Tab-separated table of N, CA, C and O in Angstrom:
chain	number	residue	atom	x	y	z
A	1	MET	N	138.584	37.460	50.717
A	1	MET	CA	139.614	36.868	51.562
A	1	MET	C	140.904	36.679	50.775
A	1	MET	O	141.974	36.695	51.349
A	2	LYS	N	140.782	36.529	49.477
A	2	LYS	CA	141.959	36.296	48.638
A	2	LYS	C	142.948	37.461	48.730
A	2	LYS	O	144.156	37.246	48.867
A	3	ASP	N	142.441	38.698	48.680
A	3	ASP	CA	143.321	39.863	48.780
A	3	ASP	C	144.038	39.907	50.132
A	3	ASP	O	145.215	40.245	50.214
A	4	ILE	N	143.315	39.575	51.178
A	4	ILE	CA	143.914	39.559	52.516
A	4	ILE	C	145.002	38.495	52.575
A	4	ILE	O	146.108	38.752	53.059
A	5	ALA	N	144.713	37.317	52.062
A	5	ALA	CA	145.699	36.229	52.079
A	5	ALA	C	146.945	36.595	51.282
A	5	ALA	O	148.067	36.337	51.730
A	6	GLN	N	146.764	37.218	50.135
A	6	GLN	CA	147.921	37.621	49.318
A	6	GLN	C	148.761	38.671	50.039
A	6	GLN	O	149.988	38.621	50.006
A	7	THR	N	148.105	39.600	50.687
A	7	THR	CA	148.831	40.652	51.411
A	7	THR	C	149.581	40.080	52.597
A	7	THR	O	150.755	40.404	52.816
A	8	ILE	N	148.936	39.235	53.363
A	8	ILE	CA	149.603	38.628	54.514
A	8	ILE	C	150.772	37.764	54.054
A	8	ILE	O	151.842	37.758	54.668
A	9	THR	N	150.601	37.069	52.941
A	9	THR	CA	151.705	36.275	52.389
A	9	THR	C	152.889	37.164	52.054
A	9	THR	O	154.036	36.826	52.308
A	10	ARG	N	152.611	38.342	51.506
A	10	ARG	CA	153.678	39.267	51.110
A	10	ARG	C	154.467	39.805	52.311
A	10	ARG	O	155.672	39.995	52.232
A	11	ILE	N	153.795	40.019	53.427
A	11	ILE	CA	154.492	40.590	54.583
A	11	ILE	C	154.970	39.525	55.563
A	11	ILE	O	155.711	39.830	56.492
A	12	SER	N	154.557	38.280	55.360
A	12	SER	CA	154.832	37.234	56.348
A	12	SER	C	156.303	36.864	56.422
A	12	SER	O	157.078	37.136	55.511
A	13	GLY	N	156.622	36.211	57.518
A	13	GLY	CA	157.969	35.701	57.713
A	13	GLY	C	158.049	34.258	57.229
A	13	GLY	O	158.491	33.977	56.135
A	14	HIS	N	157.559	33.363	58.021
A	14	HIS	CA	157.554	31.941	57.689
A	14	HIS	C	156.141	31.563	57.257
A	14	HIS	O	155.357	31.044	58.039
A	15	ARG	N	155.827	31.819	56.017
A	15	ARG	CA	154.470	31.682	55.508
A	15	ARG	C	153.880	30.293	55.714
A	15	ARG	O	152.676	30.122	55.824
A	16	GLY	N	154.693	29.291	55.828
A	16	GLY	CA	154.205	27.937	55.992
A	16	GLY	C	153.598	27.643	57.355
A	16	GLY	O	152.975	26.609	57.540
A	17	HIS	N	153.769	28.524	58.305
A	17	HIS	CA	153.215	28.290	59.635
A	17	HIS	C	151.691	28.336	59.586
A	17	HIS	O	151.103	29.215	58.976
A	18	TYR	N	151.059	27.397	60.249
A	18	TYR	CA	149.601	27.307	60.243
A	18	TYR	C	148.925	28.491	60.928
A	18	TYR	O	147.749	28.747	60.706
A	19	CYS	N	149.661	29.219	61.735
A	19	CYS	CA	149.066	30.344	62.450
A	19	CYS	C	148.546	31.419	61.494
A	19	CYS	O	147.614	32.148	61.825
A	20	TYR	N	149.109	31.484	60.298
A	20	TYR	CA	148.670	32.501	59.342
A	20	TYR	C	147.245	32.276	58.865
A	20	TYR	O	146.537	33.228	58.549
A	21	ARG	N	146.812	31.029	58.818
A	21	ARG	CA	145.431	30.749	58.405
A	21	ARG	C	144.445	31.428	59.362
A	21	ARG	O	143.464	32.037	58.939
A	22	SER	N	144.708	31.314	60.642
A	22	SER	CA	143.836	31.951	61.634
A	22	SER	C	143.887	33.468	61.516
A	22	SER	O	142.848	34.134	61.580
A	23	LEU	N	145.081	34.012	61.352
A	23	LEU	CA	145.213	35.463	61.230
A	23	LEU	C	144.424	35.983	60.033
A	23	LEU	O	143.701	36.980	60.134
A	24	ILE	N	144.547	35.330	58.904
A	24	ILE	CA	143.828	35.753	57.697
A	24	ILE	C	142.318	35.689	57.930
A	24	ILE	O	141.580	36.611	57.569
A	25	CYS	N	141.852	34.631	58.558
A	25	CYS	CA	140.430	34.473	58.831
A	25	CYS	C	139.923	35.568	59.773
A	25	CYS	O	138.859	36.148	59.546
A	26	VAL	N	140.682	35.870	60.800
A	26	VAL	CA	140.284	36.914	61.755
A	26	VAL	C	140.218	38.272	61.055
A	26	VAL	O	139.244	39.023	61.228
A	27	ILE	N	141.216	38.594	60.265
A	27	ILE	CA	141.208	39.881	59.549
A	27	ILE	C	140.000	39.949	58.615
A	27	ILE	O	139.316	40.975	58.538
A	28	TRP	N	139.719	38.857	57.920
A	28	TRP	CA	138.582	38.815	56.999
A	28	TRP	C	137.263	39.052	57.744
A	28	TRP	O	136.417	39.838	57.299
A	29	LEU	N	137.099	38.406	58.883
A	29	LEU	CA	135.875	38.587	59.668
A	29	LEU	C	135.740	40.015	60.180
A	29	LEU	O	134.672	40.621	60.079
A	30	VAL	N	136.824	40.552	60.732
A	30	VAL	CA	136.789	41.920	61.256
A	30	VAL	C	136.458	42.913	60.140
A	30	VAL	O	135.656	43.832	60.338
A	31	THR	N	137.038	42.708	58.962
A	31	THR	CA	136.756	43.592	57.830
A	31	THR	C	135.271	43.581	57.499
A	31	THR	O	134.689	44.635	57.212
A	32	GLY	N	134.656	42.419	57.566
A	32	GLY	CA	133.234	42.302	57.261
A	32	GLY	C	132.328	42.987	58.263
A	32	GLY	O	131.214	43.377	57.925
A	33	TYR	N	132.791	43.131	59.496
A	33	TYR	CA	131.984	43.765	60.533
A	33	TYR	C	132.180	45.282	60.614
A	33	TYR	O	131.368	45.958	61.235
A	34	LEU	N	133.248	45.790	60.029
A	34	LEU	CA	133.497	47.230	60.122
A	34	LEU	C	132.372	48.000	59.448
A	34	LEU	O	131.800	47.527	58.485
A	35	PRO	N	132.020	49.168	59.942
A	35	PRO	CA	132.728	49.999	60.917
A	35	PRO	C	132.507	49.600	62.377
A	35	PRO	O	133.127	50.151	63.266
A	36	GLU	N	131.633	48.615	62.621
A	36	GLU	CA	131.445	48.146	63.990
A	36	GLU	C	132.666	47.349	64.423
A	36	GLU	O	133.180	46.537	63.662
A	37	GLU	N	133.132	47.598	65.630
A	37	GLU	CA	134.251	46.823	66.175
A	37	GLU	C	133.691	45.829	67.184
A	37	GLU	O	133.229	46.208	68.235
A	38	ARG	N	133.731	44.562	66.814
A	38	ARG	CA	133.230	43.506	67.682
A	38	ARG	C	134.327	43.083	68.653
A	38	ARG	O	135.506	43.315	68.415
A	39	HIS	N	133.932	42.430	69.717
A	39	HIS	CA	134.906	41.943	70.693
A	39	HIS	C	135.772	40.864	70.053
A	39	HIS	O	135.278	39.984	69.352
A	40	MET	N	137.063	40.933	70.304
A	40	MET	CA	137.998	39.976	69.721
A	40	MET	C	137.688	38.562	70.190
A	40	MET	O	137.892	37.599	69.458
A	41	LYS	N	137.142	38.434	71.394
A	41	LYS	CA	136.754	37.126	71.911
A	41	LYS	C	135.715	36.478	70.987
A	41	LYS	O	135.808	35.295	70.652
A	42	ASP	N	134.743	37.261	70.547
A	42	ASP	CA	133.698	36.754	69.650
A	42	ASP	C	134.260	36.448	68.263
A	42	ASP	O	133.892	35.455	67.644
A	43	ILE	N	135.152	37.306	67.798
A	43	ILE	CA	135.778	37.094	66.485
A	43	ILE	C	136.619	35.818	66.509
A	43	ILE	O	136.581	35.019	65.571
A	44	CYS	N	137.367	35.609	67.579
A	44	CYS	CA	138.196	34.405	67.685
A	44	CYS	C	137.342	33.141	67.746
A	44	CYS	O	137.720	32.111	67.191
A	45	ALA	N	136.191	33.230	68.384
A	45	ALA	CA	135.289	32.083	68.427
A	45	ALA	C	134.761	31.776	67.023
A	45	ALA	O	134.724	30.611	66.604
A	46	GLU	N	134.377	32.811	66.303
A	46	GLU	CA	133.860	32.626	64.949
A	46	GLU	C	134.951	32.115	64.003
A	46	GLU	O	134.731	31.186	63.222
A	47	ALA	N	136.131	32.711	64.085
A	47	ALA	CA	137.251	32.270	63.237
A	47	ALA	C	137.667	30.852	63.598
A	47	ALA	O	137.985	30.048	62.717
A	48	GLY	N	137.656	30.537	64.876
A	48	GLY	CA	138.008	29.193	65.315
A	48	GLY	C	137.058	28.153	64.755
A	48	GLY	O	137.482	27.069	64.344
A	49	ALA	N	135.774	28.493	64.708
A	49	ALA	CA	134.792	27.567	64.138
A	49	ALA	C	135.067	27.327	62.654
A	49	ALA	O	134.941	26.210	62.160
A	50	ILE	N	135.471	28.363	61.951
A	50	ILE	CA	135.787	28.238	60.524
A	50	ILE	C	137.054	27.409	60.326
A	50	ILE	O	137.124	26.560	59.441
A	51	CYS	N	138.055	27.664	61.154
A	51	CYS	CA	139.360	27.011	60.995
A	51	CYS	C	139.470	25.687	61.746
A	51	CYS	O	140.505	25.015	61.669
A	52	GLY	N	138.449	25.336	62.497
A	52	GLY	CA	138.486	24.093	63.249
A	52	GLY	C	139.379	24.160	64.474
A	52	GLY	O	140.036	23.179	64.829
A	53	LYS	N	139.397	25.324	65.129
A	53	LYS	CA	140.231	25.507	66.320
A	53	LYS	C	139.403	26.135	67.425
A	53	LYS	O	138.360	26.730	67.175
A	54	SER	N	139.900	26.045	68.623
A	54	SER	CA	139.227	26.705	69.744
A	54	SER	C	139.499	28.211	69.667
A	54	SER	O	140.464	28.641	69.025
A	55	PRO	N	138.661	29.006	70.325
A	55	PRO	CA	138.926	30.452	70.354
A	55	PRO	C	140.309	30.783	70.929
A	55	PRO	O	141.005	31.660	70.433
A	56	GLY	N	140.715	30.034	71.967
A	56	GLY	CA	142.032	30.261	72.576
A	56	GLY	C	143.168	29.952	71.615
A	56	GLY	O	144.158	30.685	71.548
A	57	ALA	N	143.036	28.867	70.868
A	57	ALA	CA	144.070	28.518	69.886
A	57	ALA	C	144.116	29.545	68.762
A	57	ALA	O	145.199	29.882	68.262
A	58	THR	N	142.960	30.067	68.386
A	58	THR	CA	142.913	31.100	67.346
A	58	THR	C	143.622	32.365	67.823
A	58	THR	O	144.402	32.962	67.089
A	59	LYS	N	143.358	32.744	69.064
A	59	LYS	CA	144.028	33.924	69.635
A	59	LYS	C	145.538	33.714	69.705
A	59	LYS	O	146.319	34.615	69.375
A	60	GLN	N	145.947	32.524	70.107
A	60	GLN	CA	147.377	32.202	70.168
A	60	GLN	C	148.002	32.247	68.773
A	60	GLN	O	149.117	32.747	68.596
A	61	ASP	N	147.288	31.730	67.771
A	61	ASP	CA	147.769	31.790	66.388
A	61	ASP	C	147.977	33.227	65.933
A	61	ASP	O	148.963	33.542	65.267
A	62	MET	N	147.028	34.099	66.276
A	62	MET	CA	147.171	35.517	65.904
A	62	MET	C	148.453	36.086	66.498
A	62	MET	O	149.203	36.773	65.802
A	63	SER	N	148.697	35.807	67.757
A	63	SER	CA	149.903	36.310	68.421
A	63	SER	C	151.164	35.791	67.740
A	63	SER	O	152.103	36.556	67.500
A	64	ARG	N	151.181	34.502	67.427
A	64	ARG	CA	152.345	33.916	66.767
A	64	ARG	C	152.576	34.536	65.390
A	64	ARG	O	153.711	34.821	65.012
A	65	ALA	N	151.501	34.722	64.635
A	65	ALA	CA	151.635	35.275	63.287
A	65	ALA	C	152.138	36.716	63.329
A	65	ALA	O	153.039	37.089	62.562
A	66	VAL	N	151.595	37.527	64.220
A	66	VAL	CA	152.040	38.925	64.322
A	66	VAL	C	153.509	38.978	64.757
A	66	VAL	O	154.307	39.752	64.206
A	67	ARG	N	153.885	38.134	65.709
A	67	ARG	CA	155.283	38.088	66.143
A	67	ARG	C	156.192	37.643	64.994
A	67	ARG	O	157.270	38.194	64.780
A	68	ASP	N	155.747	36.662	64.202
A	68	ASP	CA	156.533	36.180	63.074
A	68	ASP	C	156.688	37.265	62.006
A	68	ASP	O	157.770	37.445	61.450
A	69	ILE	N	155.611	37.996	61.749
A	69	ILE	CA	155.695	39.110	60.795
A	69	ILE	C	156.701	40.136	61.303
A	69	ILE	O	157.549	40.623	60.552
A	70	TRP	N	156.613	40.451	62.574
A	70	TRP	CA	157.485	41.470	63.160
A	70	TRP	C	158.958	41.049	63.145
A	70	TRP	O	159.829	41.830	62.792
A	71	GLU	N	159.216	39.799	63.500
A	71	GLU	CA	160.595	39.338	63.632
A	71	GLU	C	161.217	38.844	62.328
A	71	GLU	O	162.430	38.941	62.158
A	72	HIS	N	160.414	38.299	61.415
A	72	HIS	CA	160.973	37.669	60.221
A	72	HIS	C	160.336	38.124	58.912
A	72	HIS	O	160.747	37.648	57.852
A	73	GLY	N	159.345	38.977	58.994
A	73	GLY	CA	158.612	39.378	57.792
A	73	GLY	C	159.341	40.404	56.939
A	73	GLY	O	160.425	40.872	57.277
A	74	ASP	N	158.703	40.744	55.846
A	74	ASP	CA	159.230	41.735	54.904
A	74	ASP	C	158.874	43.123	55.424
A	74	ASP	O	157.746	43.594	55.275
A	75	ARG	N	159.842	43.751	56.048
A	75	ARG	CA	159.606	45.051	56.703
A	75	ARG	C	159.170	46.121	55.698
A	75	ARG	O	158.281	46.922	55.973
A	76	LYS	N	159.783	46.119	54.540
A	76	LYS	CA	159.440	47.111	53.516
A	76	LYS	C	157.980	46.952	53.081
A	76	LYS	O	157.251	47.935	52.947
A	77	ALA	N	157.539	45.719	52.894
A	77	ALA	CA	156.149	45.462	52.504
A	77	ALA	C	155.193	45.843	53.636
A	77	ALA	O	154.099	46.353	53.387
A	78	LEU	N	155.599	45.618	54.885
A	78	LEU	CA	154.775	45.996	56.029
A	78	LEU	C	154.604	47.507	56.094
A	78	LEU	O	153.491	48.016	56.270
A	79	VAL	N	155.689	48.227	55.927
A	79	VAL	CA	155.637	49.696	55.940
A	79	VAL	C	154.748	50.201	54.810
A	79	VAL	O	153.938	51.115	54.987
A	80	GLN	N	154.872	49.589	53.646
A	80	GLN	CA	154.055	49.983	52.505
A	80	GLN	C	152.575	49.733	52.802
A	80	GLN	O	151.726	50.574	52.498
A	81	LEU	N	152.255	48.609	53.382
A	81	LEU	CA	150.868	48.289	53.709
A	81	LEU	C	150.292	49.273	54.716
A	81	LEU	O	149.203	49.817	54.508
A	82	LEU	N	151.023	49.504	55.801
A	82	LEU	CA	150.520	50.349	56.876
A	82	LEU	C	150.624	51.839	56.572
A	82	LEU	O	149.939	52.650	57.193
A	83	GLY	N	151.506	52.196	55.666
A	83	GLY	CA	151.710	53.609	55.362
A	83	GLY	C	152.549	54.315	56.405
A	83	GLY	O	152.584	55.535	56.477
A	84	ARG	N	153.214	53.543	57.223
A	84	ARG	CA	154.084	54.090	58.278
A	84	ARG	C	155.011	52.980	58.739
A	84	ARG	O	154.768	51.814	58.473
A	85	ASP	N	156.060	53.364	59.443
A	85	ASP	CA	157.002	52.394	59.987
A	85	ASP	C	156.746	52.278	61.486
A	85	ASP	O	157.118	53.170	62.252
A	86	PRO	N	156.089	51.213	61.919
A	86	PRO	CA	155.819	51.079	63.354
A	86	PRO	C	157.113	50.920	64.145
A	86	PRO	O	158.006	50.191	63.738
A	87	LEU	N	157.194	51.616	65.265
A	87	LEU	CA	158.401	51.585	66.081
A	87	LEU	C	158.429	50.400	67.037
A	87	LEU	O	159.498	49.928	67.403
A	88	VAL	N	157.256	49.940	67.426
A	88	VAL	CA	157.159	48.785	68.314
A	88	VAL	C	156.178	47.784	67.708
A	88	VAL	O	155.291	48.153	66.939
A	89	MET	N	156.346	46.527	68.079
A	89	MET	CA	155.452	45.499	67.570
A	89	MET	C	154.036	45.773	68.070
A	89	MET	O	153.818	45.953	69.278
A	90	PRO	N	153.061	45.805	67.169
A	90	PRO	CA	151.684	46.031	67.611
A	90	PRO	C	151.133	44.805	68.327
A	90	PRO	O	151.611	43.685	68.118
A	91	THR	N	150.144	45.027	69.138
A	91	THR	CA	149.450	43.890	69.731
A	91	THR	C	148.700	43.184	68.604
A	91	THR	O	148.396	43.802	67.571
A	92	PRO	N	148.396	41.909	68.776
A	92	PRO	CA	147.639	41.217	67.729
A	92	PRO	C	146.316	41.927	67.398
A	92	PRO	O	145.957	42.083	66.236
A	93	LYS	N	145.620	42.389	68.428
A	93	LYS	CA	144.349	43.083	68.199
A	93	LYS	C	144.566	44.362	67.398
A	93	LYS	O	143.836	44.625	66.436
A	94	ASP	N	145.555	45.146	67.761
A	94	ASP	CA	145.826	46.389	67.033
A	94	ASP	C	146.223	46.107	65.585
A	94	ASP	O	145.800	46.810	64.667
A	95	PHE	N	147.030	45.083	65.381
A	95	PHE	CA	147.445	44.714	64.031
A	95	PHE	C	146.234	44.325	63.196
A	95	PHE	O	146.049	44.799	62.074
A	96	VAL	N	145.392	43.452	63.743
A	96	VAL	CA	144.204	42.993	63.020
A	96	VAL	C	143.296	44.171	62.685
A	96	VAL	O	142.828	44.300	61.553
A	97	LEU	N	143.038	45.030	63.653
A	97	LEU	CA	142.151	46.162	63.407
A	97	LEU	C	142.709	47.116	62.358
A	97	LEU	O	141.977	47.602	61.486
A	98	GLU	N	144.009	47.359	62.398
A	98	GLU	CA	144.610	48.267	61.433
A	98	GLU	C	144.575	47.688	60.022
A	98	GLU	O	144.212	48.374	59.067
A	99	VAL	N	144.926	46.430	59.888
A	99	VAL	CA	144.915	45.803	58.564
A	99	VAL	C	143.482	45.671	58.047
A	99	VAL	O	143.215	45.933	56.870
A	100	ALA	N	142.555	45.301	58.912
A	100	ALA	CA	141.154	45.211	58.502
A	100	ALA	C	140.629	46.571	58.043
A	100	ALA	O	139.912	46.663	57.037
A	101	GLN	N	140.998	47.613	58.737
A	101	GLN	CA	140.586	48.972	58.363
A	101	GLN	C	141.109	49.328	56.977
A	101	GLN	O	140.409	49.933	56.165
A	102	ILE	N	142.332	48.940	56.691
A	102	ILE	CA	142.921	49.199	55.372
A	102	ILE	C	142.102	48.507	54.287
A	102	ILE	O	141.754	49.123	53.273
A	103	PHE	N	141.766	47.251	54.488
A	103	PHE	CA	140.985	46.521	53.478
A	103	PHE	C	139.555	47.051	53.393
A	103	PHE	O	138.980	47.124	52.312
A	104	TRP	N	138.985	47.420	54.508
A	104	TRP	CA	137.629	47.968	54.524
A	104	TRP	C	137.573	49.281	53.743
A	104	TRP	O	136.653	49.501	52.962
A	105	CYS	N	138.561	50.125	53.929
A	105	CYS	CA	138.616	51.406	53.201
A	105	CYS	C	138.790	51.201	51.704
A	105	CYS	O	138.289	51.986	50.892
A	106	ARG	N	139.507	50.172	51.317
A	106	ARG	CA	139.704	49.883	49.898
A	106	ARG	C	138.408	49.476	49.205
A	106	ARG	O	138.233	49.710	48.024
A	107	THR	N	137.518	48.826	49.962
A	107	THR	CA	136.288	48.311	49.354
A	107	THR	C	135.094	49.226	49.580
A	107	THR	O	134.050	49.028	48.974
A	108	ALA	N	135.237	50.191	50.469
A	108	ALA	CA	134.102	51.091	50.779
A	108	ALA	C	133.930	52.157	49.723
A	108	ALA	O	134.730	52.464	48.936
């Protein structure tokens, strides 16, 4: 989880926002389940239990964090992480899956 947290910190906008904790937890969980893709509803419930939040609040946190990265984050670091320059803001689910895939490939 440390590598994920460091990477998200590098690309984040307002790192102090609590929404990043949920995003990091969700990415970490998804990475652990790959190559299987579990339902985001189940992942949010599991991450919410870890972070002490409801599944709905966890999902909302993911949306806020992805929007914050998109609007205020380090674009150069994001492009470097993804290996491409996204033209439109990804959905929270797409962002999580793509970043989790990157970390999963690094450890596989």
